[in-house]
PDB file of C-alpha atoms and ligand atoms in Angstrom:
ATOM      1  CA  MET F 549     -10.367  -8.517 -13.016  1.00  0.00           C
ATOM      2  CA  ILE F 550     -10.862  -9.767 -16.758  1.00  0.00           C
ATOM      3  CA  SER F 551     -14.257 -11.113 -15.837  1.00  0.00           C
ATOM      4  CA  LYS F 552     -15.104  -7.649 -14.259  1.00  0.00           C
ATOM      5  CA  ILE F 553     -14.187  -5.853 -17.380  1.00  0.00           C
ATOM      6  CA  ALA F 554     -15.908  -8.511 -19.584  1.00  0.00           C
ATOM      7  CA  THR F 555     -18.972  -8.343 -17.387  1.00  0.00           C
ATOM      8  CA  THR F 556     -18.951  -4.155 -17.447  1.00  0.00           C
ATOM      9  CA  THR F 557     -18.699  -4.100 -20.939  1.00  0.00           C
ATOM     10  CA  ALA F 558     -21.425  -6.668 -21.803  1.00  0.00           C
ATOM     11  CA  LEU F 559     -23.629  -4.385 -19.552  1.00  0.00           C
ATOM     12  CA  ARG F 560     -22.818  -1.411 -21.111  1.00  0.00           C
ATOM     13  CA  ALA F 561     -23.440  -2.721 -24.252  1.00  0.00           C
ATOM     14  CA  GLY F 562     -26.858  -3.058 -23.526  1.00  0.00           C
ATOM     15  CA  ALA F 563     -29.687  -0.128 -22.843  1.00  0.00           C
ATOM     16  CA  ARG F 564     -27.936   1.290 -20.023  1.00  0.00           C
ATOM     17  CA  THR F 565     -29.660   4.531 -18.817  1.00  0.00           C
ATOM     18  CA  PHE F 566     -27.416   7.268 -18.091  1.00  0.00           C
ATOM     19  CA  THR F 567     -28.056  10.741 -16.187  1.00  0.00           C
ATOM     20  CA  THR F 568     -26.277  13.973 -16.689  1.00  0.00           C
ATOM     21  CA  ARG F 569     -26.597  15.105 -13.116  1.00  0.00           C
ATOM     22  CA  ALA F 570     -23.592  17.041 -12.591  1.00  0.00           C
ATOM     23  CA  THR F 571     -23.680  17.571  -8.767  1.00  0.00           C
ATOM     24  CA  SER F 572     -23.700  15.569  -5.519  1.00  0.00           C
ATOM     25  CA  GLY F 573     -26.830  13.609  -7.213  1.00  0.00           C
ATOM     26  CA  ALA F 574     -24.660  11.959  -9.385  1.00  0.00           C
ATOM     27  CA  ARG F 575     -23.323   9.995  -6.629  1.00  0.00           C
ATOM     28  CA  THR F 576     -26.323   9.280  -4.685  1.00  0.00           C
ATOM     29  CA  PRO F 577     -27.013   5.783  -4.325  1.00  0.00           C
ATOM     30  CA  SER F 578     -29.863   5.054  -6.405  1.00  0.00           C
ATOM     31  CA  ARG F 579     -29.221   2.216  -8.363  1.00  0.00           C
ATOM     32  CA  PHE F 580     -32.417   2.381 -10.521  1.00  0.00           C
ATOM     33  CA  PRO F 581     -31.005   3.712 -13.702  1.00  0.00           C
ATOM     34  CA  LEU F 582     -28.379   0.738 -13.875  1.00  0.00           C
ATOM     35  CA  ALA F 583     -30.877  -1.862 -12.889  1.00  0.00           C
ATOM     36  CA  PHE F 584     -33.293  -0.567 -15.369  1.00  0.00           C
ATOM     37  CA  GLY F 585     -30.521  -0.950 -18.419  1.00  0.00           C
ATOM     38  CA  ALA F 586     -29.108  -4.200 -17.146  1.00  0.00           C
ATOM     39  CA  ALA F 587     -32.516  -5.798 -16.747  1.00  0.00           C
ATOM     40  CA  ALA F 588     -33.320  -4.452 -20.580  1.00  0.00           C
ATOM     41  CA  ALA F 589     -30.161  -5.967 -21.575  1.00  0.00           C
ATOM     42  CA  VAL F 590     -30.131  -9.492 -19.767  1.00  0.00           C
ATOM     43  CA  GLY F 591     -33.724  -9.970 -18.505  1.00  0.00           C
ATOM     44  CA  ALA F 592     -34.941  -9.353 -15.171  1.00  0.00           C
ATOM     45  CA  ALA F 593     -34.517 -13.143 -13.995  1.00  0.00           C
ATOM     46  CA  SER F 594     -30.780 -13.275 -14.660  1.00  0.00           C
ATOM     47  CA  LEU F 595     -29.932  -9.894 -13.215  1.00  0.00           C
ATOM     48  CA  TYR F 596     -29.347 -10.901  -9.733  1.00  0.00           C
ATOM     49  CA  MET F 597     -27.283 -14.075 -10.906  1.00  0.00           C
ATOM     50  CA  LEU F 598     -24.419 -11.605 -12.132  1.00  0.00           C
ATOM     51  CA  PRO F 599     -21.672 -10.525 -10.103  1.00  0.00           C
ATOM     52  CA  SER F 600     -22.284  -7.525  -7.629  1.00  0.00           C
ATOM     53  CA  VAL F 601     -19.318  -5.380  -9.334  1.00  0.00           C
ATOM     54  CA  GLN F 602     -21.859  -4.293 -12.100  1.00  0.00           C
ATOM     55  CA  LEU F 603     -24.080  -2.803  -9.406  1.00  0.00           C
ATOM     56  CA  GLU F 604     -21.427  -0.818  -7.607  1.00  0.00           C
ATOM     57  CA  GLY F 605     -21.629   2.970  -8.017  1.00  0.00           C
ATOM     58  CA  THR F 606     -23.880   5.118  -9.989  1.00  0.00           C
ATOM     59  CA  PRO F 607     -23.365   5.393 -13.778  1.00  0.00           C
ATOM     60  CA  THR F 608     -23.436   8.891 -15.349  1.00  0.00           C
ATOM     61  CA  MET F 609     -22.055  10.418 -18.724  1.00  0.00           C
ATOM     62  CA  ALA F 610     -18.863   9.961 -17.064  1.00  0.00           C
ATOM     63  CA  GLY F 611     -19.325   6.043 -16.506  1.00  0.00           C
ATOM     64  CA  GLU F 612     -18.704   4.666 -13.241  1.00  0.00           C
ATOM     65  CA  LEU F 613     -16.082   6.121 -10.799  1.00  0.00           C
ATOM     66  CA  SER F 614     -13.284   3.696 -10.025  1.00  0.00           C
ATOM     67  CA  THR F 615     -13.999   1.253 -12.505  1.00  0.00           C
ATOM     68  CA  THR F 616     -12.774   0.887 -16.187  1.00  0.00           C
ATOM     69  CA  SER F 617     -15.820   2.692 -17.299  1.00  0.00           C
ATOM     70  CA  GLU F 618     -14.684   6.115 -15.905  1.00  0.00           C
ATOM     71  CA  ARG F 619     -14.393   8.556 -18.382  1.00  0.00           C
ATOM     72  CA  SER F 620     -12.925  11.980 -18.533  1.00  0.00           C
ATOM     73  CA  PHE F 621     -13.724  15.028 -20.674  1.00  0.00           C
ATOM     74  CA  ILE F 622     -10.438  16.347 -22.263  1.00  0.00           C
ATOM     75  CA  MET F 623     -10.054  19.407 -24.518  1.00  0.00           C
ATOM     76  CA  ILE F 624      -7.381  20.560 -26.645  1.00  0.00           C
ATOM     77  CA  LYS F 625      -7.875  24.264 -26.506  1.00  0.00           C
ATOM     78  CA  PRO F 626      -7.217  26.793 -29.623  1.00  0.00           C
ATOM     79  CA  ASP F 627      -3.862  27.361 -28.903  1.00  0.00           C
ATOM     80  CA  GLY F 628      -3.126  23.356 -28.970  1.00  0.00           C
ATOM     81  CA  VAL F 629      -4.963  23.225 -32.308  1.00  0.00           C
ATOM     82  CA  SER F 630      -3.274  26.340 -33.958  1.00  0.00           C
ATOM     83  CA  ARG F 631       0.340  24.848 -32.898  1.00  0.00           C
ATOM     84  CA  GLN F 632      -0.665  21.564 -34.721  1.00  0.00           C
ATOM     85  CA  LEU F 633      -0.107  19.808 -31.430  1.00  0.00           C
ATOM     86  CA  VAL F 634      -3.115  17.743 -31.530  1.00  0.00           C
ATOM     87  CA  GLY F 635      -1.487  14.402 -32.561  1.00  0.00           C
ATOM     88  CA  LYS F 636       0.966  14.783 -29.845  1.00  0.00           C
ATOM     89  CA  ILE F 637      -1.643  14.913 -27.147  1.00  0.00           C
ATOM     90  CA  ILE F 638      -3.755  12.303 -28.388  1.00  0.00           C
ATOM     91  CA  ASP F 639      -0.700   9.779 -28.353  1.00  0.00           C
ATOM     92  CA  ARG F 640      -0.135  10.651 -24.883  1.00  0.00           C
ATOM     93  CA  PHE F 641      -3.457   9.329 -23.813  1.00  0.00           C
ATOM     94  CA  GLU F 642      -3.663   6.522 -26.393  1.00  0.00           C
ATOM     95  CA  SER F 643       0.022   5.470 -25.123  1.00  0.00           C
ATOM     96  CA  ARG F 644      -1.048   5.695 -21.580  1.00  0.00           C
ATOM     97  CA  GLY F 645      -3.481   2.964 -22.215  1.00  0.00           C
ATOM     98  CA  TYR F 646      -6.947   5.177 -22.291  1.00  0.00           C
ATOM     99  CA  LYS F 647      -9.694   4.660 -24.863  1.00  0.00           C
ATOM    100  CA  LEU F 648     -10.990   7.303 -27.103  1.00  0.00           C
ATOM    101  CA  VAL F 649     -14.656   6.998 -26.966  1.00  0.00           C
ATOM    102  CA  ALA F 650     -15.744  10.458 -28.482  1.00  0.00           C
ATOM    103  CA  ILE F 651     -14.026  13.016 -30.261  1.00  0.00           C
ATOM    104  CA  LYS F 652     -15.136  16.106 -32.341  1.00  0.00           C
ATOM    105  CA  SER F 653     -13.501  19.482 -33.392  1.00  0.00           C
ATOM    106  CA  VAL F 654     -15.843  22.317 -32.266  1.00  0.00           C
ATOM    107  CA  VAL F 655     -15.653  26.276 -32.393  1.00  0.00           C
ATOM    108  CA  PRO F 656     -17.356  26.819 -29.327  1.00  0.00           C
ATOM    109  CA  SER F 657     -19.707  29.736 -28.847  1.00  0.00           C
ATOM    110  CA  ALA F 658     -19.784  32.060 -25.987  1.00  0.00           C
ATOM    111  CA  ASP F 659     -22.827  30.371 -24.492  1.00  0.00           C
ATOM    112  CA  LEU F 660     -21.356  26.890 -24.461  1.00  0.00           C
ATOM    113  CA  THR F 661     -17.955  28.350 -22.825  1.00  0.00           C
ATOM    114  CA  ARG F 662     -19.697  30.165 -20.232  1.00  0.00           C
ATOM    115  CA  GLN F 663     -21.533  27.006 -19.395  1.00  0.00           C
ATOM    116  CA  HIS F 664     -18.222  25.192 -19.209  1.00  0.00           C
ATOM    117  CA  TYR F 665     -16.350  27.475 -17.144  1.00  0.00           C
ATOM    118  CA  ALA F 666     -19.708  28.648 -14.954  1.00  0.00           C
ATOM    119  CA  ASP F 667     -17.731  28.104 -11.815  1.00  0.00           C
ATOM    120  CA  LEU F 668     -15.049  30.598 -12.971  1.00  0.00           C
ATOM    121  CA  ALA F 669     -17.614  33.516 -14.026  1.00  0.00           C
ATOM    122  CA  ASN F 670     -16.544  35.986 -11.503  1.00  0.00           C
ATOM    123  CA  LYS F 671     -12.619  35.660 -11.797  1.00  0.00           C
ATOM    124  CA  PRO F 672     -10.897  38.461 -13.320  1.00  0.00           C
ATOM    125  CA  PHE F 673      -9.457  36.467 -16.119  1.00  0.00           C
ATOM    126  CA  PHE F 674     -12.903  35.255 -17.199  1.00  0.00           C
ATOM    127  CA  GLY F 675     -13.276  37.833 -19.959  1.00  0.00           C
ATOM    128  CA  GLU F 676      -9.832  37.116 -21.527  1.00  0.00           C
ATOM    129  CA  LEU F 677     -10.755  33.228 -21.244  1.00  0.00           C
ATOM    130  CA  LEU F 678     -13.958  33.667 -22.869  1.00  0.00           C
ATOM    131  CA  LYS F 679     -12.196  35.625 -25.846  1.00  0.00           C
ATOM    132  CA  TYR F 680      -9.477  32.899 -25.878  1.00  0.00           C
ATOM    133  CA  LEU F 681     -11.801  30.107 -26.121  1.00  0.00           C
ATOM    134  CA  THR F 682     -14.197  31.781 -28.670  1.00  0.00           C
ATOM    135  CA  CYS F 683     -11.386  32.995 -30.979  1.00  0.00           C
ATOM    136  CA  GLY F 684     -12.877  31.259 -33.926  1.00  0.00           C
ATOM    137  CA  THR F 685      -9.952  28.481 -33.913  1.00  0.00           C
ATOM    138  CA  PRO F 686     -11.493  25.129 -32.990  1.00  0.00           C
ATOM    139  CA  VAL F 687     -11.152  23.088 -30.027  1.00  0.00           C
ATOM    140  CA  ILE F 688     -10.945  19.199 -30.103  1.00  0.00           C
ATOM    141  CA  ALA F 689     -13.393  17.965 -27.784  1.00  0.00           C
ATOM    142  CA  MET F 690     -12.743  14.291 -26.599  1.00  0.00           C
ATOM    143  CA  VAL F 691     -14.044  11.682 -23.931  1.00  0.00           C
ATOM    144  CA  TRP F 692     -11.274   9.155 -22.644  1.00  0.00           C
ATOM    145  CA  GLU F 693     -12.189   6.126 -20.725  1.00  0.00           C
ATOM    146  CA  GLY F 694     -10.366   3.880 -18.230  1.00  0.00           C
ATOM    147  CA  LYS F 695      -9.711   3.277 -14.808  1.00  0.00           C
ATOM    148  CA  ASP F 696      -8.778   6.539 -12.907  1.00  0.00           C
ATOM    149  CA  VAL F 697      -8.644   8.376 -16.173  1.00  0.00           C
ATOM    150  CA  ILE F 698     -10.110  11.582 -14.409  1.00  0.00           C
ATOM    151  CA  ARG F 699      -7.230  11.658 -11.823  1.00  0.00           C
ATOM    152  CA  GLN F 700      -4.551  10.684 -14.371  1.00  0.00           C
ATOM    153  CA  GLY F 701      -5.695  12.823 -16.888  1.00  0.00           C
ATOM    154  CA  ARG F 702      -5.143  15.761 -14.448  1.00  0.00           C
ATOM    155  CA  ASN F 703      -1.866  14.601 -13.754  1.00  0.00           C
ATOM    156  CA  MET F 704      -0.786  14.208 -17.488  1.00  0.00           C
ATOM    157  CA  VAL F 705      -1.995  17.422 -18.162  1.00  0.00           C
ATOM    158  CA  GLY F 706       0.038  19.324 -15.494  1.00  0.00           C
ATOM    159  CA  ALA F 707      -0.303  22.081 -13.399  1.00  0.00           C
ATOM    160  CA  THR F 708      -2.669  24.934 -14.316  1.00  0.00           C
ATOM    161  CA  ASN F 709       0.232  27.265 -14.724  1.00  0.00           C
ATOM    162  CA  PRO F 710       2.676  25.879 -17.109  1.00  0.00           C
ATOM    163  CA  ALA F 711       5.340  27.642 -15.022  1.00  0.00           C
ATOM    164  CA  ALA F 712       4.661  25.427 -12.457  1.00  0.00           C
ATOM    165  CA  ALA F 713       3.952  22.350 -14.644  1.00  0.00           C
ATOM    166  CA  LEU F 714       6.659  19.429 -14.352  1.00  0.00           C
ATOM    167  CA  PRO F 715       8.404  18.342 -17.347  1.00  0.00           C
ATOM    168  CA  GLY F 716       6.770  15.428 -18.697  1.00  0.00           C
ATOM    169  CA  THR F 717       3.402  16.822 -18.367  1.00  0.00           C
ATOM    170  CA  ILE F 718       1.586  18.260 -21.291  1.00  0.00           C
ATOM    171  CA  ARG F 719       1.610  21.918 -20.208  1.00  0.00           C
ATOM    172  CA  GLY F 720       5.113  21.253 -18.670  1.00  0.00           C
ATOM    173  CA  ASP F 721       6.478  20.309 -22.053  1.00  0.00           C
ATOM    174  CA  TYR F 722       4.311  22.317 -24.388  1.00  0.00           C
ATOM    175  CA  ALA F 723       3.173  25.412 -22.776  1.00  0.00           C
ATOM    176  CA  VAL F 724       4.557  28.801 -20.944  1.00  0.00           C
ATOM    177  CA  THR F 725       1.813  30.800 -20.032  1.00  0.00           C
ATOM    178  CA  ILE F 726      -1.525  30.031 -17.918  1.00  0.00           C
ATOM    179  CA  GLY F 727      -3.244  32.328 -20.569  1.00  0.00           C
ATOM    180  CA  ARG F 728      -2.424  29.727 -23.192  1.00  0.00           C
ATOM    181  CA  ASN F 729      -2.260  26.382 -21.256  1.00  0.00           C
ATOM    182  CA  MET F 730      -3.229  24.166 -24.366  1.00  0.00           C
ATOM    183  CA  ILE F 731      -5.691  21.634 -22.798  1.00  0.00           C
ATOM    184  CA  HIS F 732      -8.460  21.289 -20.348  1.00  0.00           C
ATOM    185  CA  ALA F 733      -9.097  18.049 -18.052  1.00  0.00           C
ATOM    186  CA  SER F 734     -12.131  17.234 -15.897  1.00  0.00           C
ATOM    187  CA  ASP F 735     -11.157  18.007 -12.274  1.00  0.00           C
ATOM    188  CA  SER F 736     -13.637  15.348 -10.637  1.00  0.00           C
ATOM    189  CA  PHE F 737     -16.268  12.887 -11.385  1.00  0.00           C
ATOM    190  CA  GLU F 738     -18.887  15.605 -10.869  1.00  0.00           C
ATOM    191  CA  SER F 739     -17.018  17.795 -13.155  1.00  0.00           C
ATOM    192  CA  ALA F 740     -16.573  14.949 -15.962  1.00  0.00           C
ATOM    193  CA  THR F 741     -20.199  14.125 -15.649  1.00  0.00           C
ATOM    194  CA  LYS F 742     -21.100  17.791 -16.503  1.00  0.00           C
ATOM    195  CA  GLU F 743     -18.675  18.485 -19.174  1.00  0.00           C
ATOM    196  CA  ILE F 744     -19.338  15.377 -21.016  1.00  0.00           C
ATOM    197  CA  GLY F 745     -22.980  15.904 -20.574  1.00  0.00           C
ATOM    198  CA  LEU F 746     -22.439  19.574 -22.194  1.00  0.00           C
ATOM    199  CA  TRP F 747     -20.227  18.919 -24.908  1.00  0.00           C
ATOM    200  CA  PHE F 748     -21.587  15.333 -26.134  1.00  0.00           C
ATOM    201  CA  ASN F 749     -24.936  13.640 -26.385  1.00  0.00           C
ATOM    202  CA  LYS F 750     -24.930  10.023 -25.039  1.00  0.00           C
ATOM    203  CA  GLN F 751     -25.295   8.473 -28.627  1.00  0.00           C
ATOM    204  CA  GLU F 752     -21.923  10.109 -29.457  1.00  0.00           C
ATOM    205  CA  LEU F 753     -20.087   8.287 -26.914  1.00  0.00           C
ATOM    206  CA  ALA F 754     -18.854   4.801 -28.518  1.00  0.00           C
ATOM    207  CA  GLN F 755     -19.147   1.396 -26.420  1.00  0.00           C
ATOM    208  CA  TYR F 756     -16.460  -0.824 -28.095  1.00  0.00           C
ATOM    209  CA  MET F 757     -13.527  -3.079 -27.160  1.00  0.00           C
ATOM    210  CA  SER F 758     -10.485  -1.896 -27.926  1.00  0.00           C
ATOM    211  CA  SER F 759      -7.639  -4.744 -28.826  1.00  0.00           C
ATOM    212  CA  GLY F 760      -5.347  -4.285 -25.826  1.00  0.00           C
ATOM    213  CA  TRP F 761      -8.156  -3.376 -23.209  1.00  0.00           C
ATOM    214  CA  ALA F 762      -7.904  -6.358 -20.986  1.00  0.00           C
ATOM    215  CA  MET F 763      -4.023  -6.548 -21.017  1.00  0.00           C
ATOM    216  CA  THR F 764      -3.935  -2.699 -20.059  1.00  0.00           C
ATOM    217  CA  MET F 765      -6.589  -2.661 -17.464  1.00  0.00           C
ATOM    218  CA  GLU F 766      -6.252  -5.882 -15.530  1.00  0.00           C
ATOM    219  CA  ASP F 767      -4.923  -6.224 -12.288  1.00  0.00           C
ATOM    220  CA  ASN F 768      -3.461  -8.603  -9.758  1.00  0.00           C
TER     221      ASN F 768
HETATM  222  N1  LIG Y1049      -6.890  30.681 -16.160  1.00  0.00           N
HETATM  223  C1  LIG Y1049      -6.597  31.741 -16.619  1.00  0.00           C
HETATM  224  N2  LIG Y1049      -5.740  32.747 -15.662  1.00  0.00           N
HETATM  225  C2  LIG Y1049      -5.740  32.424 -14.350  1.00  0.00           C
HETATM  226  C3  LIG Y1049      -6.122  30.863 -13.967  1.00  0.00           C
HETATM  227  C4  LIG Y1049      -6.993  30.464 -14.842  1.00  0.00           C
HETATM  228  O1  LIG Y1049      -6.367  32.326 -17.921  1.00  0.00           O
HETATM  229  O2  LIG Y1049      -5.075  32.983 -13.771  1.00  0.00           O
HETATM  230  C5  LIG Y1049      -7.520  29.980 -17.391  1.00  0.00           C
HETATM  231  C6  LIG Y1049      -6.823  28.871 -17.825  1.00  0.00           C
HETATM  232  O3  LIG Y1049      -7.040  28.819 -19.357  1.00  0.00           O
HETATM  233  C7  LIG Y1049      -7.155  27.851 -16.915  1.00  0.00           C
HETATM  234  C8  LIG Y1049      -8.788  28.070 -17.049  1.00  0.00           C
HETATM  235  O4  LIG Y1049      -8.767  29.304 -16.990  1.00  0.00           O
HETATM  236  O5  LIG Y1049      -6.723  26.452 -17.618  1.00  0.00           O
HETATM  237  C9  LIG Y1049      -9.570  27.228 -15.920  1.00  0.00           C
HETATM  238  O6  LIG Y1049      -8.870  27.546 -14.807  1.00  0.00           O
HETATM  239  P1  LIG Y1049      -8.875  26.268 -13.600  1.00  0.00           P
HETATM  240  O7  LIG Y1049      -8.354  27.002 -12.318  1.00  0.00           O
HETATM  241  O8  LIG Y1049     -10.066  25.559 -13.622  1.00  0.00           O
HETATM  242  O9  LIG Y1049      -7.591  25.314 -14.220  1.00  0.00           O
HETATM  243  P2  LIG Y1049      -7.517  23.997 -15.113  1.00  0.00           P
HETATM  244  O10 LIG Y1049      -8.708  23.207 -14.127  1.00  0.00           O
HETATM  245  O11 LIG Y1049      -7.765  24.395 -16.397  1.00  0.00           O
HETATM  246  O12 LIG Y1049      -6.159  23.705 -14.609  1.00  0.00           O
HETATM  247 MG1  LIG Y1050     -10.408  23.509 -13.912  1.00  0.00          MG
END
């Protein structure tokens, strides 16, 4: 597994091509973008000598699903910032072993919020949700990386309604109402691809090796 991690990292350090396609297109088995980036990084001649793990899946802004390069978009909403819980939330993801690859404070515009929550536009609560996100208090937009981070991010955040969220989850520990549930986490690879592409450009996504990465991500 260490060699898989090392190889994936080496490739990702190269001129890898990302796509921000958000829907099923993001997972079509076209391998051209990765092959192209890898070729630029290691040279076409040696490309075919590398382990096949590099060519599994299709990379997007959310990395590659089910690999250590998988990424999720996590956002601390205005209530989390206002209540000064940013550090506690970041600590949970760091302590779990995930890697912070992008972070910024943003006062979201109505347009950005509408795009982010486009699938909820017809919900009765949408107007209030829009007001909440655009109240002027910043949100903390983040991209976290690591194996299974999308699913585990949802588990760590807990149920949408904090009244149903288990103790130990972020919403279960810090939030009370569904209208002020503190945090957002991508709910699928497609959502992560769309959301990371919406809030960040690819130059903002850092590629680096954290010191405990192999110890955390390797498996038997
Ligand atoms: N929301 C709300 N009232 C509802 C349902 C949702 O205010 O009855 C808000 C809440 O902030 C929630 C967000 O809309 O986090 C997005 O809803 P979704 O169903 O996608 O839940 P999530 O993915 O955040 O758990
Ligand atoms: Mg959602």
